[in-house]
mmCIF file of C-alpha atoms in Angstrom:
data_model
loop_
_atom_site.group_PDB
_atom_site.id
_atom_site.type_symbol
_atom_site.label_atom_id
_atom_site.label_comp_id
_atom_site.label_asym_id
_atom_site.label_seq_id
_atom_site.Cartn_x
_atom_site.Cartn_y
_atom_site.Cartn_z
ATOM 1 C CA UNK A 1 57.643 -3.219 -142.291
ATOM 2 C CA UNK A 2 54.001 -3.471 -143.354
ATOM 3 C CA UNK A 3 51.729 -0.919 -141.716
ATOM 4 C CA UNK A 4 48.414 -1.983 -140.170
ATOM 5 C CA UNK A 5 45.125 -0.184 -140.668
ATOM 6 C CA UNK A 6 43.961 -1.250 -137.201
ATOM 7 C CA UNK A 7 47.086 0.152 -135.529
ATOM 8 C CA UNK A 8 46.706 3.395 -137.477
ATOM 9 C CA UNK A 9 43.070 3.719 -136.397
ATOM 10 C CA UNK A 10 44.009 2.962 -132.778
ATOM 11 C CA UNK A 11 46.659 5.697 -132.769
ATOM 12 C CA UNK A 12 44.235 8.042 -134.510
ATOM 13 C CA UNK A 13 41.602 7.488 -131.835
ATOM 14 C CA UNK A 14 43.968 7.725 -128.857
ATOM 15 C CA UNK A 15 46.285 10.526 -129.910
ATOM 16 C CA UNK A 16 45.053 11.697 -133.294
ATOM 17 C CA UNK A 17 45.399 15.462 -132.665
ATOM 18 C CA UNK A 18 49.070 14.887 -131.781
ATOM 19 C CA UNK A 19 49.768 13.132 -135.079
ATOM 20 C CA UNK A 20 51.162 9.849 -133.724
ATOM 21 C CA UNK A 21 49.376 7.846 -136.434
ATOM 22 C CA UNK A 22 51.190 9.927 -139.051
ATOM 23 C CA UNK A 23 54.468 9.301 -137.260
ATOM 24 C CA UNK A 24 53.686 5.580 -137.411
ATOM 25 C CA UNK A 25 53.030 5.866 -141.164
ATOM 26 C CA UNK A 26 56.260 7.887 -141.678
ATOM 27 C CA UNK A 27 54.338 10.989 -142.703
ATOM 28 C CA UNK A 28 56.549 13.296 -140.646
ATOM 29 C CA UNK A 29 55.413 16.571 -142.246
ATOM 30 C CA UNK A 30 51.812 15.616 -141.527
ATOM 31 C CA UNK A 31 52.714 14.634 -137.978
ATOM 32 C CA UNK A 32 54.414 17.978 -137.353
ATOM 33 C CA UNK A 33 51.431 19.836 -138.794
ATOM 34 C CA UNK A 34 49.089 17.966 -136.460
ATOM 35 C CA UNK A 35 51.340 18.650 -133.447
ATOM 36 C CA UNK A 36 51.349 22.378 -134.135
ATOM 37 C CA UNK A 37 47.646 22.703 -134.957
ATOM 38 C CA UNK A 38 46.185 19.947 -132.742
ATOM 39 C CA UNK A 39 44.923 17.887 -135.616
ATOM 40 C CA UNK A 40 44.261 20.637 -138.112
ATOM 41 C CA UNK A 41 42.258 22.574 -135.496
ATOM 42 C CA UNK A 42 40.197 19.431 -134.938
ATOM 43 C CA UNK A 43 38.589 19.410 -138.376
ATOM 44 C CA UNK A 44 41.438 17.571 -140.083
ATOM 45 C CA UNK A 45 41.518 14.915 -137.381
ATOM 46 C CA UNK A 46 37.790 14.133 -137.858
ATOM 47 C CA UNK A 47 38.166 14.066 -141.649
ATOM 48 C CA UNK A 48 40.938 11.467 -141.380
ATOM 49 C CA UNK A 49 38.465 8.829 -140.245
ATOM 50 C CA UNK A 50 37.817 8.079 -143.913
ATOM 51 C CA UNK A 51 41.356 8.855 -145.108
ATOM 52 C CA UNK A 52 43.420 6.468 -142.970
ATOM 53 C CA UNK A 53 43.064 3.407 -145.282
ATOM 54 C CA UNK A 54 44.482 5.473 -148.153
ATOM 55 C CA UNK A 55 47.348 6.660 -145.943
ATOM 56 C CA UNK A 56 48.170 3.078 -144.947
ATOM 57 C CA UNK A 57 48.042 1.906 -148.572
ATOM 58 C CA UNK A 58 50.389 4.726 -149.523
ATOM 59 C CA UNK A 59 52.797 3.780 -146.727
ATOM 60 C CA UNK A 60 52.760 0.120 -147.840
ATOM 61 C CA UNK A 61 53.337 0.959 -151.484
ATOM 62 C CA UNK A 62 56.028 -1.200 -153.016
ATOM 63 C CA UNK A 63 59.283 0.743 -153.198
ATOM 64 C CA UNK A 64 60.367 -0.900 -156.444
ATOM 65 C CA UNK A 65 57.168 0.121 -158.214
ATOM 66 C CA UNK A 66 57.587 3.628 -156.871
ATOM 67 C CA UNK A 67 61.150 3.752 -158.146
ATOM 68 C CA UNK A 68 60.118 2.618 -161.647
ATOM 69 C CA UNK A 69 57.502 5.330 -162.038
ATOM 70 C CA UNK A 70 58.529 7.971 -164.584
ATOM 71 C CA UNK A 71 60.167 11.028 -163.095
ATOM 72 C CA UNK A 72 58.335 13.383 -165.464
ATOM 73 C CA UNK A 73 54.913 12.911 -163.951
ATOM 74 C CA UNK A 74 52.347 15.663 -164.376
ATOM 75 C CA UNK A 75 51.994 18.009 -161.380
ATOM 76 C CA UNK A 76 49.448 16.927 -158.772
ATOM 77 C CA UNK A 77 46.034 18.510 -159.021
ATOM 78 C CA UNK A 78 45.097 21.502 -156.889
ATOM 79 C CA UNK A 79 42.983 20.280 -153.989
ATOM 80 C CA UNK A 80 40.618 22.814 -152.399
ATOM 81 C CA UNK A 81 41.128 21.307 -148.942
ATOM 82 C CA UNK A 82 44.912 21.514 -149.208
ATOM 83 C CA UNK A 83 44.696 25.084 -150.508
ATOM 84 C CA UNK A 84 42.345 26.134 -147.700
ATOM 85 C CA UNK A 85 44.653 24.428 -145.213
ATOM 86 C CA UNK A 86 47.641 26.349 -146.585
ATOM 87 C CA UNK A 87 45.830 29.660 -146.145
ATOM 88 C CA UNK A 88 44.599 28.861 -142.627
ATOM 89 C CA UNK A 89 47.903 27.498 -141.341
ATOM 90 C CA UNK A 90 49.780 30.415 -142.913
ATOM 91 C CA UNK A 91 47.523 32.828 -141.021
ATOM 92 C CA UNK A 92 47.961 30.744 -137.876
ATOM 93 C CA UNK A 93 51.761 30.829 -138.094
ATOM 94 C CA UNK A 94 51.648 34.558 -138.807
ATOM 95 C CA UNK A 95 49.427 35.204 -135.792
ATOM 96 C CA UNK A 96 51.768 33.233 -133.550
ATOM 97 C CA UNK A 97 54.671 35.316 -134.861
ATOM 98 C CA UNK A 98 52.724 38.532 -134.229
ATOM 99 C CA UNK A 99 52.151 37.478 -130.639
ATOM 100 C CA UNK A 100 55.587 36.148 -129.781
ATOM 101 C CA UNK A 101 58.097 37.841 -132.099
ATOM 102 C CA UNK A 102 56.729 41.306 -132.920
ATOM 103 C CA UNK A 103 59.457 43.025 -130.885
ATOM 104 C CA UNK A 104 62.181 41.896 -133.317
ATOM 105 C CA UNK A 105 63.748 44.328 -135.773
ATOM 106 C CA UNK A 106 62.370 44.214 -139.339
ATOM 107 C CA UNK A 107 59.508 42.068 -138.076
ATOM 108 C CA UNK A 108 56.962 43.024 -140.749
ATOM 109 C CA UNK A 109 59.551 42.883 -143.536
ATOM 110 C CA UNK A 110 61.329 39.600 -142.728
ATOM 111 C CA UNK A 111 60.105 37.671 -139.666
ATOM 112 C CA UNK A 112 56.359 37.771 -140.369
ATOM 113 C CA UNK A 113 56.521 36.778 -144.067
ATOM 114 C CA UNK A 114 58.971 33.964 -143.319
ATOM 115 C CA UNK A 115 56.688 32.663 -140.570
ATOM 116 C CA UNK A 116 53.631 32.703 -142.842
ATOM 117 C CA UNK A 117 55.610 31.066 -145.648
ATOM 118 C CA UNK A 118 56.772 28.307 -143.312
ATOM 119 C CA UNK A 119 53.171 27.478 -142.414
ATOM 120 C CA UNK A 120 52.068 27.424 -146.054
ATOM 121 C CA UNK A 121 54.999 25.257 -147.112
ATOM 122 C CA UNK A 122 54.399 22.805 -144.263
ATOM 123 C CA UNK A 123 50.876 22.109 -145.533
ATOM 124 C CA UNK A 124 52.043 21.924 -149.156
ATOM 125 C CA UNK A 125 54.596 19.243 -148.134
ATOM 126 C CA UNK A 126 52.067 16.884 -146.584
ATOM 127 C CA UNK A 127 51.936 13.448 -148.182
ATOM 128 C CA UNK A 128 53.636 12.824 -151.528
ATOM 129 C CA UNK A 129 53.384 16.443 -152.666
ATOM 130 C CA UNK A 130 55.568 19.457 -152.060
ATOM 131 C CA UNK A 131 56.181 22.909 -153.560
ATOM 132 C CA UNK A 132 58.990 25.329 -154.319
ATOM 133 C CA UNK A 133 60.022 26.741 -150.930
ATOM 134 C CA UNK A 134 62.114 29.534 -152.403
ATOM 135 C CA UNK A 135 59.310 30.863 -154.600
ATOM 136 C CA UNK A 136 56.785 30.585 -151.758
ATOM 137 C CA UNK A 137 59.029 32.617 -149.448
ATOM 138 C CA UNK A 138 59.695 35.165 -152.212
ATOM 139 C CA UNK A 139 55.954 35.704 -152.641
ATOM 140 C CA UNK A 140 55.650 36.332 -148.886
ATOM 141 C CA UNK A 141 58.539 38.815 -148.842
ATOM 142 C CA UNK A 142 57.089 40.740 -151.795
ATOM 143 C CA UNK A 143 53.563 40.888 -150.360
ATOM 144 C CA UNK A 144 54.491 41.796 -146.789
ATOM 145 C CA UNK A 145 55.581 45.465 -147.353
ATOM 146 C CA UNK A 146 52.241 46.230 -149.021
ATOM 147 C CA UNK A 147 50.421 45.510 -145.754
ATOM 148 C CA UNK A 148 53.169 46.744 -143.431
ATOM 149 C CA UNK A 149 51.983 47.153 -139.831
ATOM 150 C CA UNK A 150 48.461 45.819 -140.402
ATOM 151 C CA UNK A 151 46.955 43.466 -137.832
ATOM 152 C CA UNK A 152 45.391 41.438 -140.640
ATOM 153 C CA UNK A 153 48.558 41.268 -142.765
ATOM 154 C CA UNK A 154 48.941 37.459 -142.338
ATOM 155 C CA UNK A 155 45.779 36.981 -144.452
ATOM 156 C CA UNK A 156 46.959 38.537 -147.755
ATOM 157 C CA UNK A 157 50.484 37.200 -147.258
ATOM 158 C CA UNK A 158 49.131 33.691 -146.748
ATOM 159 C CA UNK A 159 46.886 33.986 -149.806
ATOM 160 C CA UNK A 160 49.796 35.068 -151.994
ATOM 161 C CA UNK A 161 52.014 32.271 -150.660
ATOM 162 C CA UNK A 162 49.274 29.649 -151.113
ATOM 163 C CA UNK A 163 48.651 30.661 -154.714
ATOM 164 C CA UNK A 164 52.388 30.512 -155.422
ATOM 165 C CA UNK A 165 52.716 27.113 -153.743
ATOM 166 C CA UNK A 166 49.765 25.774 -155.751
ATOM 167 C CA UNK A 167 51.295 26.996 -159.018
ATOM 168 C CA UNK A 168 54.624 25.277 -158.283
ATOM 169 C CA UNK A 169 53.353 22.061 -156.730
ATOM 170 C CA UNK A 170 55.098 18.795 -157.584
ATOM 171 C CA UNK A 171 55.581 15.274 -156.338
ATOM 172 C CA UNK A 172 58.376 14.555 -153.895
ATOM 173 C CA UNK A 173 61.412 12.782 -155.359
ATOM 174 C CA UNK A 174 61.485 9.005 -155.150
ATOM 175 C CA UNK A 175 63.188 7.435 -152.169
ATOM 176 C CA UNK A 176 65.802 4.776 -152.912
ATOM 177 C CA UNK A 177 64.689 1.225 -152.076
ATOM 178 C CA UNK A 178 65.434 0.304 -148.490
ATOM 179 C CA UNK A 179 66.106 3.872 -147.442
ATOM 180 C CA UNK A 180 64.480 4.192 -144.047
ATOM 181 C CA UNK A 181 65.375 6.530 -141.217
ATOM 182 C CA UNK A 182 65.535 5.549 -137.576
ATOM 183 C CA UNK A 183 62.836 6.799 -135.240
ATOM 184 C CA UNK A 184 65.311 8.658 -133.008
ATOM 185 C CA UNK A 185 66.550 11.190 -135.610
ATOM 186 C CA UNK A 186 63.005 11.733 -136.856
ATOM 187 C CA UNK A 187 61.765 12.510 -133.345
ATOM 188 C CA UNK A 188 64.764 14.783 -132.802
ATOM 189 C CA UNK A 189 63.939 16.891 -135.874
ATOM 190 C CA UNK A 190 60.251 17.021 -135.002
ATOM 191 C CA UNK A 191 61.102 18.088 -131.450
ATOM 192 C CA UNK A 192 63.349 20.900 -132.663
ATOM 193 C CA UNK A 193 60.642 22.136 -135.027
ATOM 194 C CA UNK A 194 57.992 22.014 -132.286
ATOM 195 C CA UNK A 195 60.290 23.855 -129.875
ATOM 196 C CA UNK A 196 61.108 26.560 -132.427
ATOM 197 C CA UNK A 197 57.381 27.125 -132.968
ATOM 198 C CA UNK A 198 56.190 27.035 -129.363
ATOM 199 C CA UNK A 199 59.044 28.701 -127.458
ATOM 200 C CA UNK A 200 58.333 32.334 -128.523
ATOM 201 C CA UNK A 201 54.607 31.852 -127.985
ATOM 202 C CA UNK A 202 55.117 30.253 -124.574
ATOM 203 C CA UNK A 203 57.451 33.036 -123.455
ATOM 204 C CA UNK A 204 54.964 35.676 -124.541
ATOM 205 C CA UNK A 205 52.026 34.010 -122.819
ATOM 206 C CA UNK A 206 53.764 33.420 -119.500
ATOM 207 C CA UNK A 207 55.728 36.692 -119.310
ATOM 208 C CA UNK A 208 53.431 39.100 -121.108
ATOM 209 C CA UNK A 209 49.951 37.732 -120.522
ATOM 210 C CA UNK A 210 48.112 41.059 -120.637
ATOM 211 C CA UNK A 211 49.529 42.163 -123.972
ATOM 212 C CA UNK A 212 48.866 38.725 -125.448
ATOM 213 C CA UNK A 213 45.205 38.731 -124.425
ATOM 214 C CA UNK A 214 44.686 42.274 -125.666
ATOM 215 C CA UNK A 215 46.303 41.456 -128.990
ATOM 216 C CA UNK A 216 44.106 38.387 -129.432
ATOM 217 C CA UNK A 217 41.099 40.523 -128.586
ATOM 218 C CA UNK A 218 42.155 43.114 -131.176
ATOM 219 C CA UNK A 219 42.632 40.436 -133.841
ATOM 220 C CA UNK A 220 39.218 38.889 -133.182
ATOM 221 C CA UNK A 221 37.539 42.310 -133.214
ATOM 222 C CA UNK A 222 39.269 43.332 -136.449
ATOM 223 C CA UNK A 223 38.245 40.070 -138.100
ATOM 224 C CA UNK A 224 34.629 40.395 -136.982
ATOM 225 C CA UNK A 225 34.454 44.011 -138.152
ATOM 226 C CA UNK A 226 35.095 42.784 -141.695
ATOM 227 C CA UNK A 227 31.579 41.266 -141.673
ATOM 228 C CA UNK A 228 29.697 44.377 -140.496
ATOM 229 C CA UNK A 229 27.504 44.264 -143.620
ATOM 230 C CA UNK A 230 26.332 40.702 -142.832
ATOM 231 C CA UNK A 231 25.349 40.503 -139.138
ATOM 232 C CA UNK A 232 24.363 36.833 -139.370
ATOM 233 C CA UNK A 233 27.748 35.885 -140.860
ATOM 234 C CA UNK A 234 29.482 37.929 -138.177
ATOM 235 C CA UNK A 235 27.623 35.950 -135.505
ATOM 236 C CA UNK A 236 28.623 32.643 -137.120
ATOM 237 C CA UNK A 237 32.303 33.643 -137.294
ATOM 238 C CA UNK A 238 32.235 34.844 -133.680
ATOM 239 C CA UNK A 239 30.674 31.565 -132.574
ATOM 240 C CA UNK A 240 33.393 29.539 -134.356
ATOM 241 C CA UNK A 241 36.213 31.684 -132.978
ATOM 242 C CA UNK A 242 34.941 31.334 -129.425
ATOM 243 C CA UNK A 243 34.296 27.594 -129.766
ATOM 244 C CA UNK A 244 37.574 26.570 -128.018
ATOM 245 C CA UNK A 245 36.600 28.667 -124.981
ATOM 246 C CA UNK A 246 33.138 27.112 -124.850
ATOM 247 C CA UNK A 247 34.673 23.625 -125.063
ATOM 248 C CA UNK A 248 37.001 24.545 -122.193
ATOM 249 C CA UNK A 249 33.992 25.604 -120.126
ATOM 250 C CA UNK A 250 32.278 22.285 -120.778
ATOM 251 C CA UNK A 251 35.286 20.200 -119.724
ATOM 252 C CA UNK A 252 35.956 22.272 -116.594
ATOM 253 C CA UNK A 253 32.332 22.485 -115.514
ATOM 254 C CA UNK A 254 32.115 26.235 -116.010
ATOM 255 C CA UNK A 255 29.461 28.180 -117.850
ATOM 256 C CA UNK A 256 30.150 30.598 -120.660
ATOM 257 C CA UNK A 257 28.342 33.413 -118.881
ATOM 258 C CA UNK A 258 29.272 32.525 -115.325
ATOM 259 C CA UNK A 259 30.887 35.116 -113.088
ATOM 260 C CA UNK A 260 33.651 32.652 -112.233
ATOM 261 C CA UNK A 261 35.061 32.890 -115.739
ATOM 262 C CA UNK A 262 35.137 36.672 -115.576
ATOM 263 C CA UNK A 263 37.131 36.357 -112.365
ATOM 264 C CA UNK A 264 39.579 34.017 -114.098
ATOM 265 C CA UNK A 265 40.083 36.634 -116.811
ATOM 266 C CA UNK A 266 40.623 39.323 -114.184
ATOM 267 C CA UNK A 267 43.316 37.189 -112.535
ATOM 268 C CA UNK A 268 45.061 36.717 -115.876
ATOM 269 C CA UNK A 269 44.983 40.448 -116.515
ATOM 270 C CA UNK A 270 46.158 41.413 -113.044
ATOM 271 C CA UNK A 271 49.850 41.277 -113.891
ATOM 272 C CA UNK A 272 51.134 44.527 -115.405
ATOM 273 C CA UNK A 273 53.395 44.566 -118.442
ATOM 274 C CA UNK A 274 56.643 46.535 -118.415
ATOM 275 C CA UNK A 275 55.124 49.373 -120.454
ATOM 276 C CA UNK A 276 52.185 49.586 -118.037
ATOM 277 C CA UNK A 277 54.530 49.736 -115.051
ATOM 278 C CA UNK A 278 56.409 52.607 -116.704
ATOM 279 C CA UNK A 279 53.101 54.338 -117.434
ATOM 280 C CA UNK A 280 52.129 54.095 -113.758
ATOM 281 C CA UNK A 281 55.422 55.720 -112.795
ATOM 282 C CA UNK A 282 54.905 58.571 -115.267
ATOM 283 C CA UNK A 283 51.471 59.290 -113.800
ATOM 284 C CA UNK A 284 52.744 58.795 -110.205
ATOM 285 C CA UNK A 285 50.260 56.010 -109.470
ATOM 286 C CA UNK A 286 50.419 52.676 -107.676
ATOM 287 C CA UNK A 287 49.338 49.315 -109.080
ATOM 288 C CA UNK A 288 45.947 49.485 -107.367
ATOM 289 C CA UNK A 289 44.926 52.715 -109.086
ATOM 290 C CA UNK A 290 41.415 52.717 -110.487
ATOM 291 C CA UNK A 291 40.353 54.161 -113.837
ATOM 292 C CA UNK A 292 39.014 57.282 -112.083
ATOM 293 C CA UNK A 293 42.351 57.828 -110.323
ATOM 294 C CA UNK A 294 44.239 57.347 -113.569
ATOM 295 C CA UNK A 295 42.049 59.887 -115.361
ATOM 296 C CA UNK A 296 42.337 62.390 -112.518
ATOM 297 C CA UNK A 297 46.120 62.133 -112.398
ATOM 298 C CA UNK A 298 46.358 62.437 -116.165
ATOM 299 C CA UNK A 299 44.289 65.613 -116.253
ATOM 300 C CA UNK A 300 46.270 67.232 -113.471
ATOM 301 C CA UNK A 301 49.640 66.384 -114.988
ATOM 302 C CA UNK A 302 48.516 67.285 -118.509
ATOM 303 C CA UNK A 303 47.383 70.699 -117.282
ATOM 304 C CA UNK A 304 50.689 71.230 -115.444
ATOM 305 C CA UNK A 305 52.932 70.189 -118.327
ATOM 306 C CA UNK A 306 50.956 71.561 -121.258
ATOM 307 C CA UNK A 307 53.341 73.646 -123.408
ATOM 308 C CA UNK A 308 50.885 76.562 -123.367
ATOM 309 C CA UNK A 309 51.108 76.747 -119.554
ATOM 310 C CA UNK A 310 54.665 75.583 -118.926
ATOM 311 C CA UNK A 311 57.712 77.389 -120.271
ATOM 312 C CA UNK A 312 60.274 74.659 -119.539
ATOM 313 C CA UNK A 313 62.138 73.270 -122.543
ATOM 314 C CA UNK A 314 61.125 69.693 -121.796
ATOM 315 C CA UNK A 315 57.454 70.552 -121.270
ATOM 316 C CA UNK A 316 56.307 69.305 -124.666
ATOM 317 C CA UNK A 317 58.218 66.016 -124.379
ATOM 318 C CA UNK A 318 56.880 65.434 -120.870
ATOM 319 C CA UNK A 319 53.362 66.255 -122.020
ATOM 320 C CA UNK A 320 53.646 63.611 -124.759
ATOM 321 C CA UNK A 321 54.942 61.028 -122.250
ATOM 322 C CA UNK A 322 51.973 61.715 -119.989
ATOM 323 C CA UNK A 323 49.538 61.330 -122.879
ATOM 324 C CA UNK A 324 51.144 58.074 -124.054
ATOM 325 C CA UNK A 325 51.132 56.680 -120.491
ATOM 326 C CA UNK A 326 47.439 57.494 -120.188
ATOM 327 C CA UNK A 327 46.676 55.694 -123.478
ATOM 328 C CA UNK A 328 48.554 52.591 -122.293
ATOM 329 C CA UNK A 329 46.614 52.403 -119.033
ATOM 330 C CA UNK A 330 43.356 53.233 -120.757
ATOM 331 C CA UNK A 331 43.715 50.181 -123.006
ATOM 332 C CA UNK A 332 44.148 48.027 -119.916
ATOM 333 C CA UNK A 333 40.921 49.231 -118.328
ATOM 334 C CA UNK A 334 38.723 49.323 -121.422
ATOM 335 C CA UNK A 335 35.579 47.132 -121.358
ATOM 336 C CA UNK A 336 35.761 43.598 -122.754
ATOM 337 C CA UNK A 337 34.293 43.226 -126.225
ATOM 338 C CA UNK A 338 32.829 39.779 -125.749
ATOM 339 C CA UNK A 339 30.503 38.854 -122.949
#
């Protein structure tokens, strides 16, 4: 079936960030990438305005001519946009894993590198190109232990995986003439992939909102601190990172500095996590305790259970529990970094 440029543009305009025009053109890897990143974080969707005719021509390419092309074609050239996309999506997948899956065993050694590698390979498989999945994953698994436990570990892992994917890039194998897949199975596979990506993140957001927001805040702060030597560049990066929030304010009629948005954040942070509830119990406090009450209780209990003033065998362990509980609650009440 011949694909239409007008239909592709219509789908691009109506639901471009969801990748329906790529689904129409049978570019399923591209469609999945757009579903998971909302159109390449918006930038890829805008860029496609001039790329759609080429996509349609590629989809309408005669299968017989494609089959007769020599199998020993030279590797595709390294595109800077594809490489940058691999790095960014790898970091994105790694950040999602850090938010939703960091409680799993061997997270930094297995789960995180596999998540980053999946993001890099997804971008490398867009269009007629692909890369060696096994070598990309191996690069991630080798790089991950070097940056074990670091908040910014997705960055070097993604760089290593992207370089490996670029070195082993190749064209996808030819499809036999007349080999087309039904829409149902394609949608089924895309749905499973989308669910596997979004389920851990959704669980974390809805059941552990406070920890999620604090982690995002820590990631943004750590990234901005990398540009301490260039204040103007730091301001530019901060502006870009906070752009989605500003867009949300515009669409909802709120202002970036309005008190209403601070109240929304307070509502989101009102629910205590399990570790914070346990910390409140250790310090014998209720959920309405203020920072002053938390500090007062901590000082009293720390003085009572300090090993130098308490001869009980469990005094040191209890003293450490009190200190850890205080640190947990202190993180909850610390001032916001961005205003």
